[in-house]
Amino acid sequence: MTDVSTCPPLTRQSVREAHNRIRPYIHRTPVATCETISILASTPQAERCPSSGPNTAAETAPHDHNVTGDAGRYTARPTVKLFFKCENQQRIGAFKARGAFHALGRLIEADGLESVKKKGVVTHSSGNHAQALALAAKTHGVPAHIVMPSISTPSKIAGTKSHGANVIFSGSTSDEREAVVAEVIKETGATLVPPYDHPDIILGQGTQALELEEQVKAILENDPALGIAGRKRLDAVIVPIGGGGMLSGICTALHGTGIKVFGAEPRFEGANDAEQGLKLGKRVEKVKTLTIADGLRTPVGEIPWSVITDKTKLAGIYSVTEEQIKAALKLAMERAKLFIEPSAAVPLAVMLYNEDFRKMVEQEAGDEGWNVGIILSGGNTTVEAIAKLFASPKHEEERAGAKVTTNEERVAENVAG
Amino acid sequence: MTDVSTCPPLTRQSVREAHNRIRPYIHRTPVATCETISILASTPQAERCPSSGPNTAAETAPHDHNVTGDAGRYTARPTVKLFFKCENQQRIGAFKARGAFHALGRLIEADGLESVKKKGVVTHSSGNHAQALALAAKTHGVPAHIVMPSISTPSKIAGTKSHGANVIFSGSTSDEREAVVAEVIKETGATLVPPYDHPDIILGQGTQALELEEQVKAILENDPALGIAGRKRLDAVIVPIGGGGMLSGICTALHGTGIKVFGAEPRFEGANDAEQGLKLGKRVEKVKTLTIADGLRTPVGEIPWSVITDKTKLAGIYSVTEEQIKAALKLAMERAKLFIEPSAAVPLAVMLYNEDFRKMVEQEAGDEGWNVGIILSGGNTTVEAIAKLFASPKHEEERAGAKVTTNEERVAENVAG
């Protein structure tokens, strides 16, 4: 990785330059809208029908601020139109391709292609960053060494290998992994490309915000009915936060534009370390959580932290329960028809179910309302994982019982008229 | 419905006129590409890794022509680039909105809005046509009576009611349903809008092909690398066939353009009635199948049949097994990140797994290859239904056993560096 001291400053202009650098290698992912979900988001939770929300939230999260299905109680009525940035359709299926292509491009510029080709790059990751770096390295003919725990799921190992990376197995603790990385560096001279805590990564991840800003403008010029009446631009963006590379990149990209940036975090087992950290005024350095939003289990890194604690850059962080993430995931798939991973559903969950967030939008956006960008950060999950999330044994039993009638119904009418 | 004798002829020009009529009411759905799936489709089945195909096909469908995982045997190597027409993102989640808006628009033009408003429209359907007609009727302020079997799934009933339709329950046999429809017509004078066997419906469904043709041209002008080198247009389209409204509409829309149109059908329990009918030279009038492609259980209608038997319009029909449909569904979701219903996966399954089709493409397209449009007809399924398709009890057990290691792996590294 290039030395931090030689990196471009974390400014909107640097994000623009990063965008120019990576544009040939990444997809300009589409922006989707979904009338049904925008209407739902603009309806108070207490007025929604039970099937449109996590109606078991009251049971599973008794201390939660959110209220669903409680028609007697006031809940906020923000007016919003939503714009989904489909990074699930980015190369390797997640936004991470942006940071990896940018970091590697900068490294090649700094050290020269021949030198980088000779030494190679290395990282440790069992997730999207591994595949992103493998793809970027393959594209430039650079060897990539990816240290993965030997217990990684076979599909992820296969995915990383399919991009031609040299996969090296390690134990699963931090020490064990880093020992293997150190060994690789010693043997090959490879340069470490970390997943989020580096300006080159941050600037790369921020590029999606420039596209979103332009795309929403273009959509609204073409069809104003898709947005808030009379407002021809984005008002706010909600972004998932794990290590914080993407959130700090988007804060940087949109700084000074007047577009508000919000972070969205899972709350389960203290996964909301960034939200907590902001309250305490101190970065939380360790997190141990098994939230279903598995891309967001990481605590926020040092450089991202320095960005998101700047109140002119980040407008706030809000968190959601596991049930709320599942409900948002279900809506994104069934209504918007977008296949996303649980981590990518967290911003939509904040928009739909976090009552503090909703009250704030109701107040700040007023009767006019806001055009809100929702970052769908990735789609790297499997139908089997989705099956595991949504098929409870009880559920299965109910479905089996209902099977006979359903079949009858379906067969009965298969006769041409 | 307007009298068939007064309908426009089934020509490309009529489809253009239908498109002009419905354009304000429907979405111009996006066209997506997916490099991974195009590469897979251009790889012989025998050379693919087992995880990329329905590798249990040999067990579940011993008489099938298709061979997977049999590396010793020759399998075809067509060269194709795929373009997915995302009608899963159409209004009401399926292409049916096109036909319903067109048929109702024509009826209003013929009879006058006041007369249609007074009489209303009626149909019997428990699927996408019910919701499509309900939406079109609501849009024009026309009462819609939808006859649904009382055993219909609650979500479909709720979906239809949510568009303001008057849902009337009936028994589930053909006679019972038609009796209720007759009663509604007697009482209200409502006009029957059938789901597929009418020129107005057929012309409406065909409109998506005009968009696809234009969109693929625009994509290739902008980024030629997304298509076959040197070919700036679509060469073929694969379309699901149930009642045949969409297939005959697309055949009509593309007639005379040189773009070949193919039908794609499930094979389970004789669901491939159109393929069989073409072989026998006689329309199959009854089908009784429980294929997972539940939108394609219907036999082909009379008017669609008259179109698809014209060899200058339809280039052929190919069918696939249940396992092949599931494998294609999995790939569309996991790789292209598109949430679709099983019926919508059938054309992709033909492209990937039907060896007869693949041989034909290899031969006709030659070394140069084809740009192939794949119609993703709808996305009206649920995460629970997907769970049911992909979570076998055996599978669940395996996953439960693997759980501890996976969690360990995921927790171990959640410490900021």
Coordinates of N, CA and C in Angstrom, one line a residue, chain A residues 35 88-89 91 93 124 126 149 151-153 156 172-174 177 196-197 283 285-290 294 297-300 302 330 333-334 336-339 379-388 390-391 395-396 399 403 405 407-417, chain B residues 35 88-89 91 93 124 126 149 151-153 156 172-174 177 196-197 283 285-290 294 297-300 302 330 333-334 336-339 379-388 390-391 395-396 399 403 405 407-417:
Chain A
E35 N -41.7 2.2 -5.9 CA -42.8 3.0 -5.4 C -43.3 2.4 -4.0
N88 N -24.7 -4.1 -5.2 CA -24.8 -5.5 -5.3 C -24.5 -6.0 -6.7
Q89 N -24.6 -5.1 -7.7 CA -24.3 -5.4 -9.1 C -22.9 -4.9 -9.5
R91 N -18.8 -5.2 -9.7 CA -17.9 -6.4 -10.0 C -17.6 -7.0 -8.7
G93 N -19.6 -8.4 -7.0 CA -20.8 -8.4 -6.2 C -20.8 -7.5 -5.0
H124 N -5.4 -10.2 4.3 CA -6.1 -11.3 4.9 C -7.5 -10.9 5.0
S126 N -11.6 -13.0 4.6 CA -12.4 -14.2 4.1 C -13.7 -13.6 3.4
P149 N -8.6 -18.0 6.6 CA -8.7 -19.0 7.6 C -9.0 -20.3 7.0
I151 N -10.8 -22.6 7.8 CA -12.2 -23.0 8.0 C -13.1 -22.1 7.2
S152 N -12.6 -21.3 6.3 CA -13.5 -20.4 5.4 C -14.4 -21.3 4.6
T153 N -15.6 -20.8 4.3 CA -16.5 -21.5 3.5 C -16.0 -21.8 2.1
K156 N -16.3 -19.3 -0.8 CA -15.5 -18.1 -0.7 C -14.1 -18.3 -1.2
S172 N -7.5 -19.1 12.6 CA -8.6 -18.1 12.5 C -8.4 -17.0 13.4
T173 N -7.4 -17.0 14.3 CA -7.3 -15.8 15.2 C -6.5 -14.8 14.5
S174 N -6.6 -13.6 15.1 CA -5.9 -12.4 14.5 C -4.4 -12.7 14.4
R177 N -3.4 -15.2 11.7 CA -3.5 -14.6 10.4 C -2.3 -13.7 10.1
Y196 N -9.9 -1.5 4.9 CA -10.6 -0.2 5.0 C -9.8 0.9 5.6
D197 N -8.8 0.6 6.4 CA -8.2 1.7 7.2 C -7.0 2.3 6.4
R283 N -13.4 6.0 20.2 CA -13.6 4.8 19.3 C -13.6 3.5 20.1
E285 N -12.7 -0.2 20.2 CA -11.7 -0.9 19.4 C -12.0 -2.4 19.2
K286 N -12.9 -3.0 20.0 CA -13.1 -4.4 19.8 C -14.6 -4.7 19.8
V287 N -15.0 -5.6 18.9 CA -16.4 -5.9 18.8 C -16.4 -7.5 18.7
K288 N -17.4 -8.1 19.4 CA -17.6 -9.5 19.2 C -19.1 -9.8 19.1
T289 N -19.5 -9.9 17.8 CA -20.9 -10.0 17.5 C -21.1 -11.0 16.4
L290 N -22.3 -11.7 16.5 CA -22.6 -12.6 15.4 C -23.8 -12.1 14.6
D294 N -23.1 -9.8 8.4 CA -21.8 -10.3 8.7 C -20.7 -9.4 8.1
R297 N -19.5 -6.6 11.1 CA -19.1 -7.1 12.4 C -17.8 -6.4 12.9
T298 N -17.1 -5.7 12.0 CA -15.8 -5.1 12.3 C -16.0 -3.8 13.1
P299 N -15.1 -3.5 14.0 CA -15.2 -2.1 14.6 C -14.6 -1.1 13.6
V300 N -15.0 0.1 13.8 CA -14.6 1.2 12.8 C -13.0 1.4 13.0
E302 N -9.2 3.5 12.4 CA -8.8 4.8 12.9 C -9.0 5.9 12.0
K330 N -36.1 -8.8 3.3 CA -37.3 -9.4 2.6 C -38.0 -8.4 1.7
M333 N -35.9 -7.7 -1.5 CA -36.0 -8.8 -2.5 C -37.4 -8.9 -3.1
E334 N -38.4 -8.9 -2.2 CA -39.8 -9.2 -2.7 C -40.4 -8.0 -3.5
A336 N -38.6 -4.7 -4.3 CA -37.7 -4.1 -5.3 C -37.0 -5.1 -6.2
K337 N -37.1 -6.4 -5.9 CA -36.6 -7.5 -6.7 C -35.1 -7.5 -6.8
L338 N -34.4 -6.9 -5.7 CA -33.0 -6.8 -5.7 C -32.4 -7.8 -4.7
F339 N -31.5 -8.7 -5.2 CA -30.9 -9.7 -4.4 C -29.7 -9.1 -3.6
G379 N -24.2 -8.0 -2.7 CA -25.2 -9.1 -2.9 C -24.6 -10.5 -2.8
N380 N -23.5 -10.6 -2.0 CA -22.8 -11.9 -2.0 C -23.3 -12.8 -0.8
T381 N -24.5 -13.3 -1.2 CA -25.0 -14.4 -0.3 C -25.5 -15.5 -1.2
T382 N -26.1 -16.5 -0.6 CA -26.5 -17.7 -1.4 C -28.0 -17.9 -1.1
V383 N -28.7 -18.6 -2.0 CA -30.1 -19.0 -1.8 C -30.1 -19.9 -0.5
E384 N -29.1 -20.7 -0.3 CA -29.1 -21.5 0.9 C -29.1 -20.7 2.2
A385 N -28.2 -19.6 2.1 CA -28.1 -18.8 3.3 C -29.5 -18.0 3.5
I386 N -30.1 -17.6 2.5 CA -31.4 -17.0 2.6 C -32.4 -18.0 3.1
A387 N -32.3 -19.2 2.7 CA -33.2 -20.3 3.2 C -33.1 -20.4 4.7
K388 N -31.8 -20.4 5.1 CA -31.5 -20.6 6.5 C -32.1 -19.4 7.3
F390 N -34.8 -17.6 6.6 CA -36.2 -17.4 6.5 C -37.1 -18.7 6.7
A391 N -36.4 -19.8 6.8 CA -37.1 -21.1 7.0 C -37.0 -21.6 8.4
H395 N -42.1 -22.7 10.7 CA -42.6 -22.2 9.4 C -42.7 -23.4 8.4
E396 N -41.7 -24.2 8.3 CA -41.6 -25.3 7.4 C -42.8 -26.2 7.7
R399 N -46.0 -24.7 6.3 CA -46.1 -24.8 4.8 C -46.4 -26.2 4.4
K403 N -49.8 -27.5 2.0 CA -49.3 -27.9 0.7 C -50.5 -28.4 -0.2
T405 N -53.8 -28.1 -0.3 CA -54.7 -27.2 -0.8 C -54.1 -26.3 -1.9
N407 N -51.7 -27.0 -3.9 CA -51.6 -27.7 -5.1 C -52.9 -27.9 -5.9
E408 N -53.9 -28.2 -5.1 CA -55.2 -28.4 -5.7 C -55.6 -27.1 -6.5
E409 N -55.4 -26.0 -5.8 CA -55.7 -24.7 -6.4 C -55.0 -24.5 -7.7
R410 N -53.7 -24.9 -7.7 CA -52.9 -24.6 -8.9 C -53.2 -25.5 -10.0
V411 N -53.6 -26.7 -9.7 CA -53.8 -27.7 -10.8 C -55.2 -27.5 -11.4
A412 N -56.1 -27.1 -10.6 CA -57.5 -27.1 -11.0 C -57.8 -26.4 -12.3
E413 N -57.0 -25.3 -12.5 CA -57.4 -24.4 -13.6 C -56.5 -24.5 -14.9
N414 N -55.6 -25.5 -14.9 CA -54.7 -25.6 -16.0 C -55.3 -26.2 -17.3
V415 N -56.4 -25.6 -17.7 CA -57.1 -26.1 -18.9 C -57.4 -24.9 -19.7
A416 N -57.0 -25.0 -21.0 CA -57.1 -23.8 -21.8 C -58.6 -23.5 -22.1
G417 N -59.0 -22.2 -22.1 CA -60.4 -21.8 -22.2 C -60.8 -21.8 -23.7
Chain B
E35 N -21.3 -10.9 -16.6 CA -20.1 -11.5 -17.3 C -20.0 -13.0 -16.9
N88 N -39.1 -8.5 -14.0 CA -39.3 -8.7 -12.6 C -39.4 -7.3 -11.9
Q89 N -38.9 -6.3 -12.6 CA -39.0 -4.9 -12.0 C -40.1 -4.1 -12.7
R91 N -44.1 -2.9 -13.2 CA -45.1 -2.7 -12.2 C -45.8 -4.0 -11.9
G93 N -44.6 -6.3 -10.5 CA -43.6 -7.3 -10.5 C -43.6 -8.3 -11.6
H124 N -60.8 -14.0 -14.0 CA -60.5 -15.0 -12.9 C -59.0 -15.4 -13.0
S126 N -55.5 -16.3 -10.1 CA -55.0 -16.2 -8.7 C -53.5 -15.7 -8.8
P149 N -60.0 -18.3 -6.4 CA -60.4 -19.4 -5.6 C -60.3 -19.1 -4.1
I151 N -59.3 -20.7 -1.8 CA -58.1 -21.2 -1.2 C -56.8 -20.6 -1.7
S152 N -56.9 -19.4 -2.4 CA -55.7 -18.7 -2.8 C -54.9 -18.3 -1.6
T153 N -53.6 -18.1 -1.9 CA -52.7 -17.7 -0.8 C -53.0 -16.3 -0.3
K156 N -51.5 -13.2 -2.1 CA -52.0 -12.9 -3.4 C -53.4 -12.1 -3.3
S172 N -62.5 -23.9 -6.7 CA -61.2 -23.9 -7.5 C -61.3 -24.6 -8.8
T173 N -62.4 -25.2 -9.2 CA -62.5 -25.8 -10.5 C -62.9 -24.8 -11.5
S174 N -62.6 -25.2 -12.8 CA -62.9 -24.3 -13.9 C -64.3 -23.9 -13.9
R177 N -65.3 -21.5 -11.1 CA -64.9 -20.1 -11.4 C -65.7 -19.4 -12.5
Y196 N -54.5 -14.3 -21.5 CA -53.5 -14.3 -22.6 C -54.2 -14.6 -24.0
D197 N -55.3 -15.1 -24.0 CA -55.8 -15.6 -25.3 C -56.6 -14.5 -26.0
R283 N -52.3 -28.6 -31.1 CA -52.3 -28.0 -29.8 C -52.7 -28.9 -28.7
E285 N -54.5 -29.4 -25.3 CA -55.5 -28.5 -24.7 C -55.5 -28.6 -23.2
K286 N -55.0 -29.7 -22.6 CA -55.0 -29.8 -21.2 C -53.6 -30.2 -20.6
V287 N -53.3 -29.6 -19.5 CA -52.1 -29.9 -18.8 C -52.3 -30.0 -17.3
K288 N -51.7 -31.0 -16.7 CA -51.9 -31.1 -15.2 C -50.5 -31.3 -14.7
T289 N -49.9 -30.3 -14.2 CA -48.5 -30.4 -13.8 C -48.3 -29.5 -12.5
L290 N -47.4 -29.9 -11.7 CA -47.0 -29.1 -10.5 C -45.6 -28.6 -10.6
D294 N -44.6 -22.1 -11.7 CA -46.0 -22.1 -11.6 C -46.7 -21.1 -12.5
R297 N -47.8 -23.3 -16.0 CA -48.5 -24.6 -15.9 C -49.7 -24.6 -16.9
T298 N -50.0 -23.5 -17.5 CA -51.2 -23.4 -18.4 C -50.8 -23.9 -19.8
P299 N -51.8 -24.6 -20.4 CA -51.5 -24.9 -21.9 C -51.6 -23.7 -22.7
V300 N -51.0 -23.7 -23.9 CA -51.0 -22.6 -24.8 C -52.4 -22.3 -25.3
E302 N -55.4 -20.6 -27.9 CA -55.7 -20.8 -29.4 C -55.0 -19.7 -30.2
K330 N -30.9 -20.1 -9.1 CA -29.8 -19.8 -8.1 C -28.8 -18.9 -8.8
M333 N -29.9 -15.2 -9.2 CA -29.9 -14.5 -7.9 C -28.5 -14.3 -7.4
E334 N -27.7 -15.3 -7.3 CA -26.4 -15.2 -6.7 C -25.4 -14.5 -7.6
A336 N -26.2 -12.7 -10.9 CA -26.7 -11.5 -11.5 C -27.4 -10.6 -10.5
K337 N -27.6 -11.1 -9.3 CA -28.3 -10.4 -8.2 C -29.7 -10.0 -8.5
L338 N -30.3 -10.8 -9.3 CA -31.7 -10.4 -9.7 C -32.7 -11.4 -9.0
F339 N -33.6 -10.8 -8.3 CA -34.6 -11.6 -7.6 C -35.8 -12.0 -8.6
G379 N -41.0 -11.4 -10.9 CA -40.2 -11.6 -9.6 C -41.2 -11.8 -8.4
N380 N -42.4 -12.3 -8.7 CA -43.4 -12.4 -7.6 C -43.3 -13.7 -6.9
T381 N -42.3 -13.8 -6.1 CA -42.1 -14.9 -5.1 C -41.7 -14.3 -3.8
T382 N -41.6 -15.2 -2.8 CA -41.2 -14.7 -1.5 C -39.9 -15.4 -1.0
V383 N -39.3 -14.8 0.0 CA -38.1 -15.4 0.6 C -38.5 -16.7 1.2
E384 N -39.7 -16.9 1.7 CA -40.1 -18.1 2.3 C -40.2 -19.2 1.2
A385 N -40.8 -18.8 0.1 CA -40.9 -19.8 -1.0 C -39.5 -20.2 -1.5
I386 N -38.6 -19.2 -1.6 CA -37.2 -19.6 -2.0 C -36.6 -20.5 -0.9
A387 N -36.9 -20.2 0.3 CA -36.4 -21.1 1.4 C -36.9 -22.5 1.2
K388 N -38.1 -22.6 0.9 CA -38.7 -24.0 0.7 C -38.0 -24.7 -0.5
F390 N -34.9 -24.3 -1.6 CA -33.5 -24.6 -1.4 C -33.0 -25.1 -0.1
A391 N -34.0 -25.3 0.9 CA -33.6 -25.8 2.2 C -34.2 -27.2 2.3
H395 N -30.0 -30.8 3.9 CA -29.2 -29.6 3.8 C -29.1 -28.9 5.1
E396 N -30.3 -28.7 5.7 CA -30.4 -28.0 7.0 C -29.5 -28.6 8.1
R399 N -25.9 -27.9 7.5 CA -25.5 -26.5 7.9 C -25.4 -26.3 9.4
K403 N -22.1 -25.0 11.7 CA -22.3 -23.7 12.3 C -21.2 -23.2 13.2
T405 N -18.0 -23.8 13.5 CA -16.8 -23.3 12.9 C -17.0 -22.0 12.1
N407 N -19.0 -19.6 12.8 CA -19.1 -18.5 13.7 C -17.7 -18.2 14.3
E408 N -17.0 -19.2 14.6 CA -15.6 -19.0 15.1 C -14.8 -18.1 14.2
E409 N -14.9 -18.6 12.9 CA -14.2 -17.9 11.9 C -14.6 -16.4 11.8
R410 N -15.9 -16.2 11.9 CA -16.4 -14.8 11.7 C -16.0 -13.9 12.9
V411 N -16.1 -14.5 14.1 CA -15.8 -13.7 15.3 C -14.3 -13.4 15.5
A412 N -13.5 -14.4 15.1 CA -12.1 -14.3 15.5 C -11.4 -13.0 15.1
E413 N -11.9 -12.4 13.9 CA -11.1 -11.3 13.4 C -11.7 -9.9 13.6
N414 N -12.8 -9.9 14.4 CA -13.5 -8.6 14.6 C -12.8 -7.7 15.5
V415 N -11.5 -7.4 15.3 CA -10.7 -6.5 16.1 C -10.0 -5.5 15.2
A416 N -10.2 -4.3 15.5 CA -9.6 -3.3 14.5 C -8.1 -3.3 14.6
G417 N -7.5 -3.2 13.5 CA -6.0 -3.3 13.4 C -5.3 -2.0 13.9

